[in-house]
Amino acid sequence: MTRFKDLNPILHSQLRLAVISLLISTEVAEFTYIQEQTGATAGNLSIQITKLKEAGYIEVTKKFRNNYPQTLCRITPLGRQKFTEYVKALKDYLNPDKGDQK
Amino acid sequence: MENTEKMMTGEESLKIITDMINKTKVNIRQGSFHLLFWGWLIFICSLSEYLLYKFTDLSNAWYVWLFVIPGVFVSLIYGFVTGRKEKAHTYAEMLYMWTWIGFMFAAIVLFIVLARSMESIAPFILLLAGIPTFISGFIIKFKPLIVGGITFWILALVAHFAGPSIAPLAVPVAMLTGYLIPGYMLKSKVDHDKV
């Protein structure tokens, strides 16, 4: 049975989980797109994206488009794996009986 | 979304995941342009060819199909320019795009293979065109496009088995049922969603 404290602390936070959940079904997403979808402030989002990047869960690329800076984010294979594990652990936590029967 | 370090319940986590994944549905803004553009182009080409054969002495009426070549470039340039403006590319959108590009390559090969017998190309091109139309309908969850794909296959049979007076009309009819009607329905859905 999964205990609440066993949930991956990097993903078990509102904004970081929202970012990873957005990136799981996108090939690549701009910083501004993530900001629009999550409704987060630029500063807070920037901090959380840095934490996900440092954990190796996402890749961040900075480019210029029409002379404007553009920050692109994409999930890494490690991030995908950790997200899958997190969802599984969450399911086990929410349905402990099913987890025990296995 | 607020500062993220506060403790979430399991239910809250699940809700965040569901909400965010739902926000990455396929962007269908581009879809109606391509359906309407190709629907009208092929409708006009196929009907013109039919009318030219029926009412004139022209032996090379199939030349009207050459308009398809600039059409490919218009479609590619529009897709490229619009795609560059998008802030995110979902896997479903990529699947949608590559399904149509795959069809385009297959159609080019078909035109090369059947270059000497263009009069028999209609059933094959309809058979092929039904696949991306049908799949796209499922990707964007839009039933008129799924039905449109099925009508392509029915009309491929009509094009093959019906007599010479009816068969040439299979392509223009397919453009109405497969591209133009679903295209206008999709456009009205997108315009309605914007309001």
CSV table of C-alpha atoms in Angstrom, one decimal:
chain,number,residue,atom,x,y,z
A,1,MET,CA,0.0,0.0,0.0
A,2,THR,CA,1.3,3.5,-0.9
A,3,ARG,CA,1.5,6.0,1.9
A,4,PHE,CA,0.8,9.7,1.3
A,5,LYS,CA,4.4,10.6,2.1
A,6,ASP,CA,5.6,8.1,-0.5
A,7,LEU,CA,4.3,10.3,-3.4
A,8,ASN,CA,7.2,11.8,-5.3
A,9,PRO,CA,7.8,15.2,-3.6
A,10,ILE,CA,9.0,16.8,-6.8
A,11,LEU,CA,5.7,16.1,-8.5
A,12,HIS,CA,3.4,16.3,-5.5
A,13,SER,CA,3.1,20.1,-5.7
A,14,GLN,CA,0.2,21.9,-7.4
A,15,LEU,CA,2.1,23.9,-10.1
A,16,ARG,CA,4.9,21.3,-10.9
A,17,LEU,CA,2.2,18.6,-11.3
A,18,ALA,CA,0.2,20.9,-13.5
A,19,VAL,CA,3.3,21.6,-15.7
A,20,ILE,CA,4.2,18.0,-16.1
A,21,SER,CA,0.5,17.0,-16.8
A,22,LEU,CA,0.5,19.6,-19.6
A,23,LEU,CA,3.8,18.5,-21.0
A,24,ILE,CA,2.8,14.8,-20.9
A,25,SER,CA,0.6,15.2,-24.0
A,26,THR,CA,2.5,18.0,-25.8
A,27,GLU,CA,5.6,17.5,-27.9
A,28,VAL,CA,6.8,21.0,-27.0
A,29,ALA,CA,5.2,24.0,-25.2
A,30,GLU,CA,6.1,27.6,-24.8
A,31,PHE,CA,6.5,29.1,-21.3
A,32,THR,CA,3.7,31.6,-22.1
A,33,TYR,CA,1.4,28.7,-23.1
A,34,ILE,CA,2.1,26.9,-19.8
A,35,GLN,CA,1.5,30.2,-17.9
A,36,GLU,CA,-1.9,30.7,-19.7
A,37,GLN,CA,-3.1,27.2,-19.0
A,38,THR,CA,-2.0,27.1,-15.3
A,39,GLY,CA,-2.8,30.7,-14.5
A,40,ALA,CA,0.5,30.9,-12.5
A,41,THR,CA,2.6,34.1,-12.2
A,42,ALA,CA,5.7,34.2,-14.4
A,43,GLY,CA,8.0,34.3,-11.3
A,44,ASN,CA,6.4,31.3,-9.6
A,45,LEU,CA,6.2,29.3,-12.8
A,46,SER,CA,9.9,30.1,-13.6
A,47,ILE,CA,11.0,28.8,-10.1
A,48,GLN,CA,9.0,25.5,-10.5
A,49,ILE,CA,10.2,25.0,-14.1
A,50,THR,CA,13.8,25.4,-12.8
A,51,LYS,CA,13.1,22.7,-10.1
A,52,LEU,CA,11.7,20.3,-12.7
A,53,LYS,CA,14.7,21.0,-15.0
A,54,GLU,CA,17.2,20.4,-12.2
A,55,ALA,CA,15.5,17.1,-11.4
A,56,GLY,CA,15.9,16.1,-15.0
A,57,TYR,CA,12.1,15.8,-15.6
A,58,ILE,CA,11.9,18.5,-18.3
A,59,GLU,CA,14.2,20.1,-20.9
A,60,VAL,CA,14.2,23.9,-21.3
A,61,THR,CA,15.4,25.5,-24.5
A,62,LYS,CA,15.8,29.2,-25.0
A,63,LYS,CA,15.5,30.7,-28.5
A,64,PHE,CA,14.6,33.9,-30.3
A,65,ARG,CA,11.6,34.3,-32.6
A,66,ASN,CA,11.1,37.6,-34.4
A,67,ASN,CA,13.6,39.2,-32.0
A,68,TYR,CA,11.6,38.1,-29.0
A,69,PRO,CA,12.9,35.5,-26.5
A,70,GLN,CA,11.1,32.3,-26.5
A,71,THR,CA,11.3,29.6,-23.8
A,72,LEU,CA,10.4,26.1,-24.9
A,73,CYS,CA,9.7,23.2,-22.5
A,74,ARG,CA,9.4,19.5,-23.2
A,75,ILE,CA,9.2,16.5,-20.9
A,76,THR,CA,12.2,14.1,-20.8
A,77,PRO,CA,12.0,10.2,-20.7
A,78,LEU,CA,12.8,10.4,-17.0
A,79,GLY,CA,10.0,12.9,-16.4
A,80,ARG,CA,7.6,10.7,-18.3
A,81,GLN,CA,8.7,7.7,-16.2
A,82,LYS,CA,8.3,9.6,-12.9
A,83,PHE,CA,4.9,10.9,-13.9
A,84,THR,CA,3.7,7.4,-14.7
A,85,GLU,CA,5.0,6.2,-11.3
A,86,TYR,CA,3.4,9.1,-9.6
A,87,VAL,CA,0.0,8.3,-11.1
A,88,LYS,CA,0.3,4.7,-10.2
A,89,ALA,CA,1.3,5.6,-6.6
A,90,LEU,CA,-1.6,8.0,-6.5
A,91,LYS,CA,-4.0,5.3,-7.6
A,92,ASP,CA,-2.7,2.9,-5.0
A,93,TYR,CA,-3.1,5.6,-2.3
A,94,LEU,CA,-6.7,6.5,-3.4
A,95,ASN,CA,-7.7,2.8,-3.8
A,96,PRO,CA,-5.6,1.0,-1.1
A,97,ASP,CA,-7.8,-2.1,-1.2
A,98,LYS,CA,-7.2,-2.8,-4.9
A,99,GLY,CA,-3.4,-2.3,-4.3
A,100,ASP,CA,-3.4,-4.9,-1.4
A,101,GLN,CA,-5.3,-7.5,-3.5
A,102,LYS,CA,-2.5,-7.6,-6.1
B,1,MET,CA,-2.3,28.7,-9.6
B,2,GLU,CA,-0.9,29.6,-6.2
B,3,ASN,CA,2.4,28.8,-4.5
B,4,THR,CA,2.8,25.1,-4.9
B,5,GLU,CA,4.5,23.9,-1.8
B,6,LYS,CA,1.3,23.5,0.2
B,7,MET,CA,0.1,20.0,0.8
B,8,MET,CA,-2.4,18.6,-1.7
B,9,THR,CA,-4.8,15.7,-1.1
B,10,GLY,CA,-4.8,12.8,-3.5
B,11,GLU,CA,-8.1,14.0,-5.0
B,12,GLU,CA,-6.7,17.4,-5.7
B,13,SER,CA,-3.7,15.8,-7.4
B,14,LEU,CA,-6.0,13.8,-9.6
B,15,LYS,CA,-8.1,16.8,-10.5
B,16,ILE,CA,-5.0,18.8,-11.5
B,17,ILE,CA,-3.8,16.0,-13.8
B,18,THR,CA,-7.3,15.6,-15.4
B,19,ASP,CA,-7.8,19.4,-15.8
B,20,MET,CA,-4.4,19.9,-17.5
B,21,ILE,CA,-4.7,16.9,-19.8
B,22,ASN,CA,-8.1,18.2,-20.9
B,23,LYS,CA,-6.6,21.5,-21.8
B,24,THR,CA,-4.3,19.9,-24.4
B,25,LYS,CA,-7.1,18.8,-26.7
B,26,VAL,CA,-6.5,19.1,-30.4
B,27,ASN,CA,-6.5,22.6,-31.8
B,28,ILE,CA,-8.9,22.4,-34.7
B,29,ARG,CA,-8.6,26.0,-35.9
B,30,GLN,CA,-6.4,24.9,-38.9
B,31,GLY,CA,-8.6,21.9,-39.8
B,32,SER,CA,-11.5,23.7,-41.5
B,33,PHE,CA,-9.2,25.7,-43.8
B,34,HIS,CA,-7.6,22.6,-45.3
B,35,LEU,CA,-10.9,20.8,-45.6
B,36,LEU,CA,-12.6,23.8,-47.3
B,37,PHE,CA,-9.6,24.6,-49.5
B,38,TRP,CA,-9.2,21.1,-50.8
B,39,GLY,CA,-12.9,20.5,-50.9
B,40,TRP,CA,-13.5,23.4,-53.3
B,41,LEU,CA,-10.3,22.9,-55.3
B,42,ILE,CA,-11.1,19.2,-56.0
B,43,PHE,CA,-14.8,19.9,-56.4
B,44,ILE,CA,-14.1,22.5,-59.1
B,45,CYS,CA,-11.4,20.4,-60.9
B,46,SER,CA,-13.5,17.2,-61.0
B,47,LEU,CA,-16.7,18.9,-62.1
B,48,SER,CA,-14.8,20.9,-64.7
B,49,GLU,CA,-13.2,17.8,-66.1
B,50,TYR,CA,-16.6,16.1,-66.2
B,51,LEU,CA,-18.3,19.0,-68.0
B,52,LEU,CA,-15.4,19.5,-70.4
B,53,TYR,CA,-15.6,15.8,-71.4
B,54,LYS,CA,-19.4,15.9,-71.7
B,55,PHE,CA,-19.9,19.1,-73.5
B,56,THR,CA,-16.7,19.9,-75.5
B,57,ASP,CA,-14.4,18.0,-77.8
B,58,LEU,CA,-11.3,18.5,-75.6
B,59,SER,CA,-9.3,15.3,-75.3
B,60,ASN,CA,-7.0,16.6,-72.5
B,61,ALA,CA,-9.6,17.8,-70.0
B,62,TRP,CA,-7.6,16.1,-67.2
B,63,TYR,CA,-5.2,19.1,-67.4
B,64,VAL,CA,-7.5,20.9,-65.0
B,65,TRP,CA,-5.9,18.6,-62.3
B,66,LEU,CA,-2.7,20.5,-62.7
B,67,PHE,CA,-4.2,23.1,-60.4
B,68,VAL,CA,-3.6,20.6,-57.6
B,69,ILE,CA,0.1,21.3,-57.8
B,70,PRO,CA,0.0,25.0,-56.6
B,71,GLY,CA,-2.7,23.8,-54.2
B,72,VAL,CA,-0.2,21.5,-52.4
B,73,PHE,CA,2.1,24.5,-51.9
B,74,VAL,CA,-0.7,26.8,-50.7
B,75,SER,CA,-1.7,24.1,-48.1
B,76,LEU,CA,1.9,23.5,-47.0
B,77,ILE,CA,2.7,27.2,-46.6
B,78,TYR,CA,-0.5,27.9,-44.7
B,79,GLY,CA,0.1,24.9,-42.4
B,80,PHE,CA,3.7,26.0,-41.8
B,81,VAL,CA,3.0,29.7,-41.1
B,82,THR,CA,0.0,28.9,-38.9
B,83,GLY,CA,1.9,26.1,-37.1
B,84,ARG,CA,4.8,28.5,-36.3
B,85,LYS,CA,2.4,30.8,-34.5
B,86,GLU,CA,1.1,28.0,-32.2
B,87,LYS,CA,2.5,28.1,-28.6
B,88,ALA,CA,2.3,24.3,-28.1
B,89,HIS,CA,2.1,21.2,-30.3
B,90,THR,CA,0.2,18.3,-28.8
B,91,TYR,CA,0.9,14.7,-29.8
B,92,ALA,CA,-2.7,14.5,-31.2
B,93,GLU,CA,-2.0,17.5,-33.4
B,94,MET,CA,1.2,16.0,-34.7
B,95,LEU,CA,-0.7,12.8,-35.4
B,96,TYR,CA,-3.3,14.8,-37.3
B,97,MET,CA,-0.7,16.6,-39.3
B,98,TRP,CA,1.4,13.5,-40.2
B,99,THR,CA,-1.7,11.5,-41.2
B,100,TRP,CA,-2.5,14.2,-43.9
B,101,ILE,CA,1.2,14.5,-45.0
B,102,GLY,CA,1.3,10.7,-45.3
B,103,PHE,CA,-1.8,10.8,-47.5
B,104,MET,CA,-0.2,13.5,-49.6
B,105,PHE,CA,2.9,11.4,-50.3
B,106,ALA,CA,0.7,8.3,-51.0
B,107,ALA,CA,-1.4,10.4,-53.5
B,108,ILE,CA,1.7,11.6,-55.3
B,109,VAL,CA,2.9,8.0,-55.7
B,110,LEU,CA,-0.6,7.0,-56.9
B,111,PHE,CA,-0.6,9.7,-59.5
B,112,ILE,CA,2.9,8.6,-60.8
B,113,VAL,CA,1.8,4.9,-60.9
B,114,LEU,CA,-1.4,5.6,-62.7
B,115,ALA,CA,-0.1,8.4,-64.9
B,116,ARG,CA,-1.0,6.6,-68.1
B,117,SER,CA,-4.4,5.6,-67.0
B,118,MET,CA,-5.8,8.7,-65.3
B,119,GLU,CA,-9.3,7.7,-66.2
B,120,SER,CA,-9.2,4.9,-63.6
B,121,ILE,CA,-7.7,6.9,-60.8
B,122,ALA,CA,-10.9,8.1,-59.1
B,123,PRO,CA,-11.8,4.9,-57.1
B,124,PHE,CA,-8.2,4.6,-55.8
B,125,ILE,CA,-7.8,8.2,-54.8
B,126,LEU,CA,-11.2,8.1,-53.0
B,127,LEU,CA,-10.2,4.9,-51.3
B,128,LEU,CA,-7.0,6.6,-50.1
B,129,ALA,CA,-8.6,9.9,-49.2
B,130,GLY,CA,-11.1,8.1,-46.9
B,131,ILE,CA,-8.4,7.0,-44.5
B,132,PRO,CA,-7.0,10.4,-43.3
B,133,THR,CA,-10.6,11.8,-43.3
B,134,PHE,CA,-11.9,8.9,-41.2
B,135,ILE,CA,-8.9,9.0,-38.8
B,136,SER,CA,-9.0,12.8,-38.4
B,137,GLY,CA,-12.6,12.6,-37.4
B,138,PHE,CA,-11.6,10.3,-34.5
B,139,ILE,CA,-8.6,12.5,-33.5
B,140,ILE,CA,-10.6,15.6,-33.2
B,141,LYS,CA,-13.8,13.7,-32.0
B,142,PHE,CA,-15.9,15.1,-34.9
B,143,LYS,CA,-18.5,12.7,-36.2
B,144,PRO,CA,-19.3,14.5,-39.6
B,145,LEU,CA,-15.7,13.9,-40.6
B,146,ILE,CA,-15.9,10.2,-39.6
B,147,VAL,CA,-19.1,9.9,-41.7
B,148,GLY,CA,-17.3,11.9,-44.5
B,149,GLY,CA,-14.5,9.3,-44.5
B,150,ILE,CA,-17.0,6.5,-44.9
B,151,THR,CA,-18.8,8.2,-47.8
B,152,PHE,CA,-15.4,8.3,-49.6
B,153,TRP,CA,-15.2,4.5,-49.5
B,154,ILE,CA,-18.9,4.1,-50.6
B,155,LEU,CA,-18.2,6.6,-53.5
B,156,ALA,CA,-15.0,4.7,-54.4
B,157,LEU,CA,-17.3,1.7,-55.1
B,158,VAL,CA,-19.7,3.9,-57.1
B,159,ALA,CA,-16.7,5.3,-59.1
B,160,HIS,CA,-15.6,1.8,-59.9
B,161,PHE,CA,-18.9,0.0,-60.6
B,162,ALA,CA,-21.3,2.7,-61.8
B,163,GLY,CA,-21.7,3.3,-65.5
B,164,PRO,CA,-19.7,6.0,-67.3
B,165,SER,CA,-22.5,8.6,-67.0
B,166,ILE,CA,-22.6,8.4,-63.1
B,167,ALA,CA,-19.1,7.3,-62.1
B,168,PRO,CA,-17.3,10.7,-62.9
B,169,LEU,CA,-19.7,12.4,-60.5
B,170,ALA,CA,-18.4,10.3,-57.6
B,171,VAL,CA,-15.4,12.6,-56.9
B,172,PRO,CA,-17.4,16.0,-56.8
B,173,VAL,CA,-20.1,14.3,-54.6
B,174,ALA,CA,-17.3,12.9,-52.3
B,175,MET,CA,-15.9,16.5,-51.9
B,176,LEU,CA,-19.3,17.6,-50.7
B,177,THR,CA,-19.9,14.8,-48.3
B,178,GLY,CA,-16.3,14.3,-47.1
B,179,TYR,CA,-14.7,17.8,-47.1
B,180,LEU,CA,-17.1,20.6,-47.7
B,181,ILE,CA,-20.1,19.7,-45.4
B,182,PRO,CA,-17.8,18.6,-42.5
B,183,GLY,CA,-15.5,21.6,-43.2
B,184,TYR,CA,-18.3,24.2,-42.9
B,185,MET,CA,-19.7,22.4,-39.8
B,186,LEU,CA,-16.2,22.5,-38.3
B,187,LYS,CA,-15.8,26.1,-39.1
B,188,SER,CA,-19.1,27.0,-37.6
B,189,LYS,CA,-18.2,25.0,-34.5
B,190,VAL,CA,-14.8,26.8,-34.1
B,191,ASP,CA,-16.5,30.2,-34.7
B,192,HIS,CA,-19.1,29.3,-32.1
B,193,ASP,CA,-16.5,28.2,-29.6
B,194,LYS,CA,-14.7,31.5,-30.0
B,195,VAL,CA,-17.8,33.5,-28.9
